[in-house]
Amino acid sequence: MLTDMRTSAVHGRAFVVMGFCVGAFAAYVPQLKSQAALSDAEFGLALLIGAAGAVGAMWLAPRVDRLLGHAAMTICALLLATAFLLPGLAQSWAGFAAAMFLASGAGGLLDVVMNARLSGLEARSGRSLMNLNHGLFSLAYALAALVAGLVREAGVPPVWCFAGILLVSGLLALGMRDEVPPAPAEDPQGNASLPLPGVMIVIAGLIVLIAFTAEQATEHWSALHLERAFGANAAEGALGPAILGFTMGVGRLSGQELVRRVAEGRLMQIAAALAASGLILAAFAPVQALAYAGFAILGLGVSTVGPTALAWVGKTIPSRLRAAAISRLVMIGYCGFFVGPPVIGFIAEVFGLRLALALMGAMLLCITVLLVPALRTSARKSELIA
């Protein structure tokens, strides 16, 4: 584990910055929603507009990565932390939607760049690093959500909290320079790159999409669920996303070792089933303590699904295709980060938040029953996995 941490120390900083920004935002969601006077559906629509910015940024990310070279992760991390100041300033639906478009776009850029760079590092070092670095994201998320919840309880406006995140991110960015440039789109002889394994990328992308949809829907709505269903105060509400982030961190650090002993497909199937049971428990918990337990079970289960799928595809892709493949996979999968919360908002507006969360749990079962077997078949047909 220590060797893995030293190997990916530069990349881990980028994952920590992402965790800090998203965790603080999750803790402040109830106040941001109230500050801009948004209904559940309006909040969901604003997040959906943010998703448009993220998808566009993800599509462009490989070009941005090559353009920025060694400084790509540093610049993208600073853009993300700066952009997250904007939701804290929004006072209307239009302002909040525009802020989420820019913040989500910056998040999309950093997501693709840091995952593509990390996938390349895995290939060069021969070490499995995805679960470890995504675990750092989750632990940073949990810490930020917990601290932001306490800060919010003390009456600190969101923009000042996000300014503190920007300061910390700036310090982390100082050591985020990646000395290995991204792989070119063509080989040294100038031959066109091989076609991407589209079917495999789509199936793996759907696995990541469902996992991240459930994760992000819970991160953005768990505080509201606790405050509405059980009358939790701001600090108690922030414990929802904090518990989720902490258990995801534990799960991913454990997954770093499990992936060496359990086949990727089997690990994803078990983890997705565990996550589904946790989210359904949290949705229908009769008391607050059981809701916390449900979020913890969800975190342990869902934690390894996305990183394992990314690692599985990344290690089978030729180096010159990796940035493009990860970009497409991340663009599909990471839509869950941005589509999940608005989908929950629309469902909650009609059927209530409990049922909306439970439906996310049911979606996780599709990974176990349908998508992992399909991914195995696709990989064998493409002769990408021994």
Short mmCIF file of C-alpha atoms in Angstrom, two decimals:
data_model
loop_
_atom_site.label_atom_id
_atom_site.label_comp_id
_atom_site.label_asym_id
_atom_site.label_seq_id
_atom_site.Cartn_x
_atom_site.Cartn_y
_atom_site.Cartn_z
CA MET A 1 0.00 0.00 0.00
CA LEU A 2 2.80 2.45 0.88
CA THR A 3 4.56 1.66 -2.38
CA ASP A 4 1.34 2.33 -4.29
CA MET A 5 0.88 5.64 -2.48
CA ARG A 6 4.41 6.73 -3.33
CA THR A 7 3.96 5.66 -6.95
CA SER A 8 0.82 7.74 -7.44
CA ALA A 9 1.54 10.59 -5.00
CA VAL A 10 1.28 13.26 -7.73
CA HIS A 11 -1.99 11.94 -9.13
CA GLY A 12 -3.49 11.42 -5.68
CA ARG A 13 -3.40 15.16 -5.06
CA ALA A 14 -5.80 15.72 -7.96
CA PHE A 15 -8.23 13.16 -6.55
CA VAL A 16 -8.05 14.88 -3.15
CA VAL A 17 -8.87 18.28 -4.66
CA MET A 18 -11.89 16.77 -6.40
CA GLY A 19 -13.04 15.19 -3.14
CA PHE A 20 -12.70 18.44 -1.20
CA CYS A 21 -14.76 20.41 -3.73
CA VAL A 22 -17.57 17.87 -4.12
CA GLY A 23 -17.72 17.06 -0.39
CA ALA A 24 -18.07 20.68 0.69
CA PHE A 25 -20.72 21.24 -1.98
CA ALA A 26 -22.74 18.20 -0.79
CA ALA A 27 -22.79 19.48 2.81
CA TYR A 28 -24.02 22.89 1.69
CA VAL A 29 -26.70 21.62 -0.73
CA PRO A 30 -29.68 22.42 1.54
CA GLN A 31 -28.44 26.00 2.09
CA LEU A 32 -27.50 26.55 -1.57
CA LYS A 33 -30.93 25.28 -2.63
CA SER A 34 -32.65 27.60 -0.15
CA GLN A 35 -30.38 30.55 -0.99
CA ALA A 36 -31.40 30.36 -4.67
CA ALA A 37 -35.07 29.63 -3.74
CA LEU A 38 -35.21 26.38 -5.74
CA SER A 39 -37.76 23.58 -5.67
CA ASP A 40 -36.60 19.96 -5.98
CA ALA A 41 -37.32 19.99 -9.72
CA GLU A 42 -35.61 23.36 -10.25
CA PHE A 43 -32.57 22.18 -8.35
CA GLY A 44 -32.52 19.01 -10.42
CA LEU A 45 -32.83 20.98 -13.68
CA ALA A 46 -29.93 23.24 -12.69
CA LEU A 47 -27.79 20.17 -12.03
CA LEU A 48 -28.84 18.75 -15.40
CA ILE A 49 -27.57 21.93 -17.08
CA GLY A 50 -24.36 21.37 -15.16
CA ALA A 51 -24.23 17.88 -16.69
CA ALA A 52 -24.22 19.44 -20.16
CA GLY A 53 -21.12 21.42 -19.25
CA ALA A 54 -19.45 18.30 -17.87
CA VAL A 55 -20.13 16.16 -20.93
CA GLY A 56 -18.82 18.82 -23.30
CA ALA A 57 -15.68 19.25 -21.20
CA MET A 58 -15.10 15.50 -21.07
CA TRP A 59 -15.25 15.27 -24.85
CA LEU A 60 -12.60 17.97 -25.17
CA ALA A 61 -10.47 16.73 -22.28
CA PRO A 62 -7.97 14.59 -24.28
CA ARG A 63 -7.11 17.63 -26.43
CA VAL A 64 -6.84 19.84 -23.36
CA ASP A 65 -4.61 17.22 -21.73
CA ARG A 66 -2.21 17.19 -24.68
CA LEU A 67 -2.29 21.01 -24.95
CA LEU A 68 -1.45 21.62 -21.28
CA GLY A 69 1.13 18.83 -21.08
CA HIS A 70 2.92 18.48 -17.73
CA ALA A 71 0.76 21.18 -16.09
CA ALA A 72 -2.62 19.67 -17.07
CA MET A 73 -3.61 18.31 -13.65
CA THR A 74 -2.43 21.46 -11.85
CA ILE A 75 -4.40 23.83 -14.09
CA CYS A 76 -7.55 21.69 -14.15
CA ALA A 77 -7.52 21.32 -10.34
CA LEU A 78 -7.23 25.08 -9.87
CA LEU A 79 -10.02 25.69 -12.39
CA LEU A 80 -12.26 23.29 -10.47
CA ALA A 81 -11.64 24.86 -7.06
CA THR A 82 -12.18 28.35 -8.49
CA ALA A 83 -15.39 27.38 -10.28
CA PHE A 84 -16.90 26.01 -7.06
CA LEU A 85 -16.93 29.53 -5.64
CA LEU A 86 -19.74 30.36 -8.06
CA PRO A 87 -22.58 28.21 -6.61
CA GLY A 88 -21.95 29.88 -3.25
CA LEU A 89 -22.69 33.27 -4.83
CA ALA A 90 -25.84 32.28 -6.75
CA GLN A 91 -29.08 33.95 -5.66
CA SER A 92 -31.41 32.73 -8.42
CA TRP A 93 -32.12 29.69 -10.57
CA ALA A 94 -30.35 31.21 -13.59
CA GLY A 95 -27.28 32.10 -11.54
CA PHE A 96 -27.13 28.67 -9.92
CA ALA A 97 -27.59 26.86 -13.25
CA ALA A 98 -24.79 28.91 -14.85
CA ALA A 99 -22.55 28.26 -11.85
CA MET A 100 -23.15 24.52 -12.07
CA PHE A 101 -22.45 24.54 -15.82
CA LEU A 102 -19.01 26.03 -15.19
CA ALA A 103 -18.21 24.03 -12.05
CA SER A 104 -19.31 20.74 -13.60
CA GLY A 105 -17.37 21.54 -16.76
CA ALA A 106 -14.20 22.07 -14.73
CA GLY A 107 -14.93 18.83 -12.90
CA GLY A 108 -15.33 16.98 -16.19
CA LEU A 109 -11.93 18.17 -17.40
CA LEU A 110 -10.14 17.13 -14.22
CA ASP A 111 -11.95 13.77 -14.10
CA VAL A 112 -10.76 12.71 -17.54
CA VAL A 113 -7.24 14.10 -17.18
CA MET A 114 -6.48 12.57 -13.79
CA ASN A 115 -8.02 9.17 -14.66
CA ALA A 116 -6.25 8.98 -18.03
CA ARG A 117 -2.91 9.94 -16.45
CA LEU A 118 -3.44 7.41 -13.65
CA SER A 119 -4.38 4.67 -16.13
CA GLY A 120 -1.14 5.34 -17.99
CA LEU A 121 0.79 5.16 -14.73
CA GLU A 122 -0.84 1.79 -13.97
CA ALA A 123 0.30 0.46 -17.35
CA ARG A 124 3.87 1.73 -16.90
CA SER A 125 4.28 0.57 -13.30
CA GLY A 126 2.35 -2.69 -13.52
CA ARG A 127 0.52 -1.79 -10.30
CA SER A 128 -3.22 -1.47 -9.63
CA LEU A 129 -3.77 2.10 -8.47
CA MET A 130 -7.36 3.07 -9.35
CA ASN A 131 -9.03 1.93 -6.13
CA LEU A 132 -6.35 3.60 -4.01
CA ASN A 133 -6.69 6.98 -5.69
CA HIS A 134 -10.47 6.88 -5.83
CA GLY A 135 -10.26 5.98 -2.15
CA LEU A 136 -8.29 9.18 -1.54
CA PHE A 137 -11.09 11.05 -3.30
CA SER A 138 -13.67 9.45 -1.01
CA LEU A 139 -11.75 10.15 2.19
CA ALA A 140 -11.19 13.77 1.11
CA TYR A 141 -14.89 13.99 0.28
CA ALA A 142 -15.86 12.65 3.71
CA LEU A 143 -13.53 15.03 5.52
CA ALA A 144 -14.73 18.03 3.53
CA ALA A 145 -18.41 17.12 4.02
CA LEU A 146 -17.95 16.74 7.77
CA VAL A 147 -15.98 19.97 8.19
CA ALA A 148 -18.31 21.90 5.88
CA GLY A 149 -21.32 20.62 7.84
CA LEU A 150 -19.84 21.93 11.08
CA VAL A 151 -18.90 25.21 9.41
CA ARG A 152 -22.42 25.53 8.01
CA GLU A 153 -23.89 24.82 11.45
CA ALA A 154 -21.77 27.72 12.76
CA GLY A 155 -23.40 30.04 10.22
CA VAL A 156 -20.50 30.51 7.79
CA PRO A 157 -21.75 31.45 4.28
CA PRO A 158 -21.00 28.86 1.57
CA VAL A 159 -18.76 31.14 -0.48
CA TRP A 160 -16.31 31.49 2.43
CA CYS A 161 -16.18 27.73 2.87
CA PHE A 162 -15.45 27.28 -0.84
CA ALA A 163 -12.79 29.99 -0.65
CA GLY A 164 -11.05 27.90 2.00
CA ILE A 165 -11.22 24.88 -0.32
CA LEU A 166 -9.63 26.98 -3.07
CA LEU A 167 -6.76 27.92 -0.77
CA VAL A 168 -6.09 24.30 0.20
CA SER A 169 -6.37 23.22 -3.44
CA GLY A 170 -3.81 25.81 -4.45
CA LEU A 171 -1.34 24.38 -1.95
CA LEU A 172 -1.95 20.84 -3.19
CA ALA A 173 -1.59 21.93 -6.82
CA LEU A 174 1.98 23.05 -6.18
CA GLY A 175 3.09 19.41 -6.21
CA MET A 176 0.75 18.12 -8.92
CA ARG A 177 3.07 18.33 -11.95
CA ASP A 178 3.07 15.08 -13.95
CA GLU A 179 6.43 14.67 -15.67
CA VAL A 180 5.12 12.05 -18.12
CA PRO A 181 3.13 13.64 -20.97
CA PRO A 182 -0.07 12.02 -22.27
CA ALA A 183 0.30 9.44 -25.00
CA PRO A 184 -0.11 10.86 -28.53
CA ALA A 185 -3.15 9.98 -30.58
CA GLU A 186 -0.89 8.41 -33.21
CA ASP A 187 2.10 6.11 -32.93
CA PRO A 188 5.66 7.39 -33.59
CA GLN A 189 5.47 6.29 -37.24
CA GLY A 190 2.42 8.46 -37.75
CA ASN A 191 0.01 5.59 -38.35
CA ALA A 192 -3.59 6.22 -37.46
CA SER A 193 -4.60 4.82 -34.11
CA LEU A 194 -6.48 1.54 -33.95
CA PRO A 195 -10.28 1.66 -33.64
CA LEU A 196 -11.54 1.80 -30.09
CA PRO A 197 -13.36 -1.28 -28.71
CA GLY A 198 -16.69 0.52 -28.71
CA VAL A 199 -18.93 -2.21 -27.30
CA MET A 200 -16.63 -2.86 -24.37
CA ILE A 201 -16.34 0.85 -23.60
CA VAL A 202 -20.12 1.33 -23.71
CA ILE A 203 -20.84 -1.61 -21.39
CA ALA A 204 -18.10 -0.60 -18.94
CA GLY A 205 -19.34 2.97 -19.18
CA LEU A 206 -22.85 1.89 -18.21
CA ILE A 207 -21.46 0.08 -15.16
CA VAL A 208 -19.60 3.22 -14.08
CA LEU A 209 -22.67 5.33 -14.95
CA ILE A 210 -24.99 3.38 -12.65
CA ALA A 211 -22.46 3.22 -9.82
CA PHE A 212 -21.67 6.93 -9.97
CA THR A 213 -25.34 7.82 -10.43
CA ALA A 214 -26.19 6.07 -7.17
CA GLU A 215 -23.14 7.57 -5.46
CA GLN A 216 -23.74 11.14 -6.54
CA ALA A 217 -27.50 11.02 -6.06
CA THR A 218 -26.87 9.97 -2.48
CA GLU A 219 -24.12 12.53 -1.95
CA HIS A 220 -26.31 15.41 -3.13
CA TRP A 221 -29.61 14.31 -1.56
CA SER A 222 -28.65 12.39 1.60
CA ALA A 223 -28.48 15.52 3.75
CA LEU A 224 -31.92 16.60 2.53
CA HIS A 225 -33.27 13.09 3.11
CA LEU A 226 -32.05 13.09 6.71
CA GLU A 227 -33.32 16.60 7.42
CA ARG A 228 -36.74 15.94 5.88
CA ALA A 229 -37.38 12.39 7.10
CA PHE A 230 -35.93 12.67 10.61
CA GLY A 231 -35.70 16.39 11.34
CA ALA A 232 -31.89 16.27 11.46
CA ASN A 233 -30.02 19.54 11.98
CA ALA A 234 -27.29 20.78 9.60
CA ALA A 235 -24.45 18.85 11.26
CA GLU A 236 -26.51 15.63 11.50
CA GLY A 237 -27.56 16.01 7.88
CA ALA A 238 -23.95 16.44 6.77
CA LEU A 239 -23.15 13.11 8.44
CA GLY A 240 -25.02 11.37 5.60
CA PRO A 241 -22.59 12.32 2.83
CA ALA A 242 -19.68 12.17 5.31
CA ILE A 243 -20.45 8.55 6.26
CA LEU A 244 -20.88 7.67 2.60
CA GLY A 245 -17.53 9.25 1.72
CA PHE A 246 -15.70 7.66 4.65
CA THR A 247 -16.98 4.13 3.98
CA MET A 248 -16.27 4.55 0.26
CA GLY A 249 -12.71 5.46 1.18
CA VAL A 250 -12.40 2.37 3.36
CA GLY A 251 -13.97 0.22 0.65
CA ARG A 252 -11.64 1.51 -2.05
CA LEU A 253 -8.54 1.08 0.07
CA SER A 254 -9.69 -2.49 0.77
CA GLY A 255 -10.48 -2.93 -2.91
CA GLN A 256 -6.87 -2.04 -3.67
CA GLU A 257 -5.95 -5.40 -2.10
CA LEU A 258 -9.09 -7.34 -3.06
CA VAL A 259 -8.59 -6.71 -6.78
CA ARG A 260 -5.34 -8.67 -6.55
CA ARG A 261 -7.21 -11.71 -5.18
CA VAL A 262 -10.68 -11.55 -6.76
CA ALA A 263 -11.46 -11.31 -10.47
CA GLU A 264 -12.64 -7.86 -11.50
CA GLY A 265 -16.05 -9.04 -12.68
CA ARG A 266 -16.80 -11.04 -9.54
CA LEU A 267 -15.73 -8.14 -7.35
CA MET A 268 -18.05 -5.73 -9.18
CA GLN A 269 -21.01 -8.11 -8.93
CA ILE A 270 -20.66 -8.62 -5.17
CA ALA A 271 -20.04 -4.93 -4.55
CA ALA A 272 -23.04 -3.79 -6.60
CA ALA A 273 -25.39 -6.16 -4.77
CA LEU A 274 -24.11 -4.92 -1.40
CA ALA A 275 -24.54 -1.29 -2.48
CA ALA A 276 -28.11 -1.90 -3.63
CA SER A 277 -29.11 -3.34 -0.25
CA GLY A 278 -27.55 -0.38 1.57
CA LEU A 279 -29.29 2.28 -0.49
CA ILE A 280 -32.69 0.61 -0.18
CA LEU A 281 -32.17 0.37 3.59
CA ALA A 282 -31.29 4.06 3.80
CA ALA A 283 -34.33 5.01 1.72
CA PHE A 284 -36.88 3.17 3.88
CA ALA A 285 -35.15 3.30 7.28
CA PRO A 286 -37.68 3.95 10.06
CA VAL A 287 -35.08 5.65 12.28
CA GLN A 288 -32.13 7.90 11.62
CA ALA A 289 -29.52 5.41 12.84
CA LEU A 290 -30.60 2.82 10.28
CA ALA A 291 -30.41 5.44 7.53
CA TYR A 292 -26.80 6.10 8.54
CA ALA A 293 -26.16 2.33 8.45
CA GLY A 294 -27.65 2.13 4.97
CA PHE A 295 -25.39 4.90 3.70
CA ALA A 296 -22.40 3.10 5.22
CA ILE A 297 -23.29 -0.20 3.49
CA LEU A 298 -23.84 1.66 0.23
CA GLY A 299 -20.43 3.28 0.52
CA LEU A 300 -18.62 0.00 1.16
CA GLY A 301 -20.32 -1.64 -1.81
CA VAL A 302 -20.39 1.05 -4.48
CA SER A 303 -16.85 2.19 -3.72
CA THR A 304 -15.02 -0.39 -5.85
CA VAL A 305 -17.41 -0.67 -8.81
CA GLY A 306 -16.38 2.38 -10.83
CA PRO A 307 -12.61 2.25 -10.23
CA THR A 308 -12.50 -1.48 -10.98
CA ALA A 309 -14.32 -1.01 -14.28
CA LEU A 310 -11.95 1.84 -15.23
CA ALA A 311 -8.90 -0.25 -14.33
CA TRP A 312 -10.23 -3.31 -16.19
CA VAL A 313 -10.62 -1.38 -19.44
CA GLY A 314 -7.52 0.77 -18.99
CA LYS A 315 -5.13 -2.14 -18.62
CA THR A 316 -6.39 -3.77 -21.83
CA ILE A 317 -6.16 -0.70 -24.10
CA PRO A 318 -2.98 0.07 -26.10
CA SER A 319 -1.18 3.09 -24.72
CA ARG A 320 -1.86 5.37 -27.68
CA LEU A 321 -5.60 4.69 -27.38
CA ARG A 322 -5.81 5.00 -23.63
CA ALA A 323 -6.59 8.72 -23.32
CA ALA A 324 -9.35 8.51 -25.94
CA ALA A 325 -10.76 5.28 -24.45
CA ILE A 326 -10.74 6.61 -20.89
CA SER A 327 -12.27 9.87 -22.15
CA ARG A 328 -15.20 8.02 -23.76
CA LEU A 329 -15.60 5.68 -20.79
CA VAL A 330 -15.45 8.53 -18.32
CA MET A 331 -17.83 10.62 -20.44
CA ILE A 332 -20.41 7.83 -20.27
CA GLY A 333 -19.75 6.78 -16.70
CA TYR A 334 -19.17 10.14 -15.11
CA CYS A 335 -22.46 11.40 -16.45
CA GLY A 336 -23.70 9.64 -13.33
CA PHE A 337 -21.93 12.30 -11.28
CA PHE A 338 -24.07 14.94 -12.95
CA VAL A 339 -27.18 13.15 -14.20
CA GLY A 340 -27.89 11.24 -10.97
CA PRO A 341 -28.73 14.24 -8.75
CA PRO A 342 -31.17 15.87 -11.23
CA VAL A 343 -32.87 12.54 -11.94
CA ILE A 344 -33.41 12.10 -8.21
CA GLY A 345 -34.85 15.63 -8.11
CA PHE A 346 -37.39 14.94 -10.83
CA ILE A 347 -38.47 11.62 -9.30
CA ALA A 348 -38.61 13.12 -5.80
CA GLU A 349 -40.83 15.94 -7.04
CA VAL A 350 -43.44 13.39 -8.19
CA PHE A 351 -43.02 10.32 -5.98
CA GLY A 352 -41.02 11.51 -2.97
CA LEU A 353 -37.37 11.27 -2.03
CA ARG A 354 -37.56 7.84 -0.37
CA LEU A 355 -38.80 6.13 -3.54
CA ALA A 356 -36.31 8.05 -5.68
CA LEU A 357 -33.40 6.76 -3.59
CA ALA A 358 -34.80 3.20 -3.62
CA LEU A 359 -35.00 3.23 -7.42
CA MET A 360 -31.29 4.07 -7.53
CA GLY A 361 -30.70 0.98 -5.41
CA ALA A 362 -32.66 -1.17 -7.86
CA MET A 363 -30.52 0.14 -10.72
CA LEU A 364 -27.40 -1.15 -8.98
CA LEU A 365 -28.69 -4.71 -9.26
CA CYS A 366 -28.52 -4.39 -13.07
CA ILE A 367 -24.72 -4.34 -12.77
CA THR A 368 -24.69 -7.72 -11.02
CA VAL A 369 -27.29 -9.43 -13.18
CA LEU A 370 -26.78 -7.96 -16.66
CA LEU A 371 -23.81 -5.71 -17.27
CA VAL A 372 -20.84 -7.57 -15.79
CA PRO A 373 -21.69 -10.79 -17.71
CA ALA A 374 -22.08 -8.73 -20.89
CA LEU A 375 -18.70 -7.06 -20.28
CA ARG A 376 -17.00 -10.44 -19.88
CA THR A 377 -18.50 -11.63 -23.17
CA SER A 378 -17.51 -8.47 -25.02
CA ALA A 379 -13.96 -8.62 -23.69
CA ARG A 380 -13.53 -12.25 -24.74
CA LYS A 381 -14.86 -11.58 -28.23
CA SER A 382 -12.48 -8.63 -28.60
CA GLU A 383 -9.62 -10.81 -27.29
CA LEU A 384 -8.63 -7.97 -24.99
CA ILE A 385 -8.48 -10.06 -21.83
CA ALA A 386 -6.53 -13.28 -21.52
#
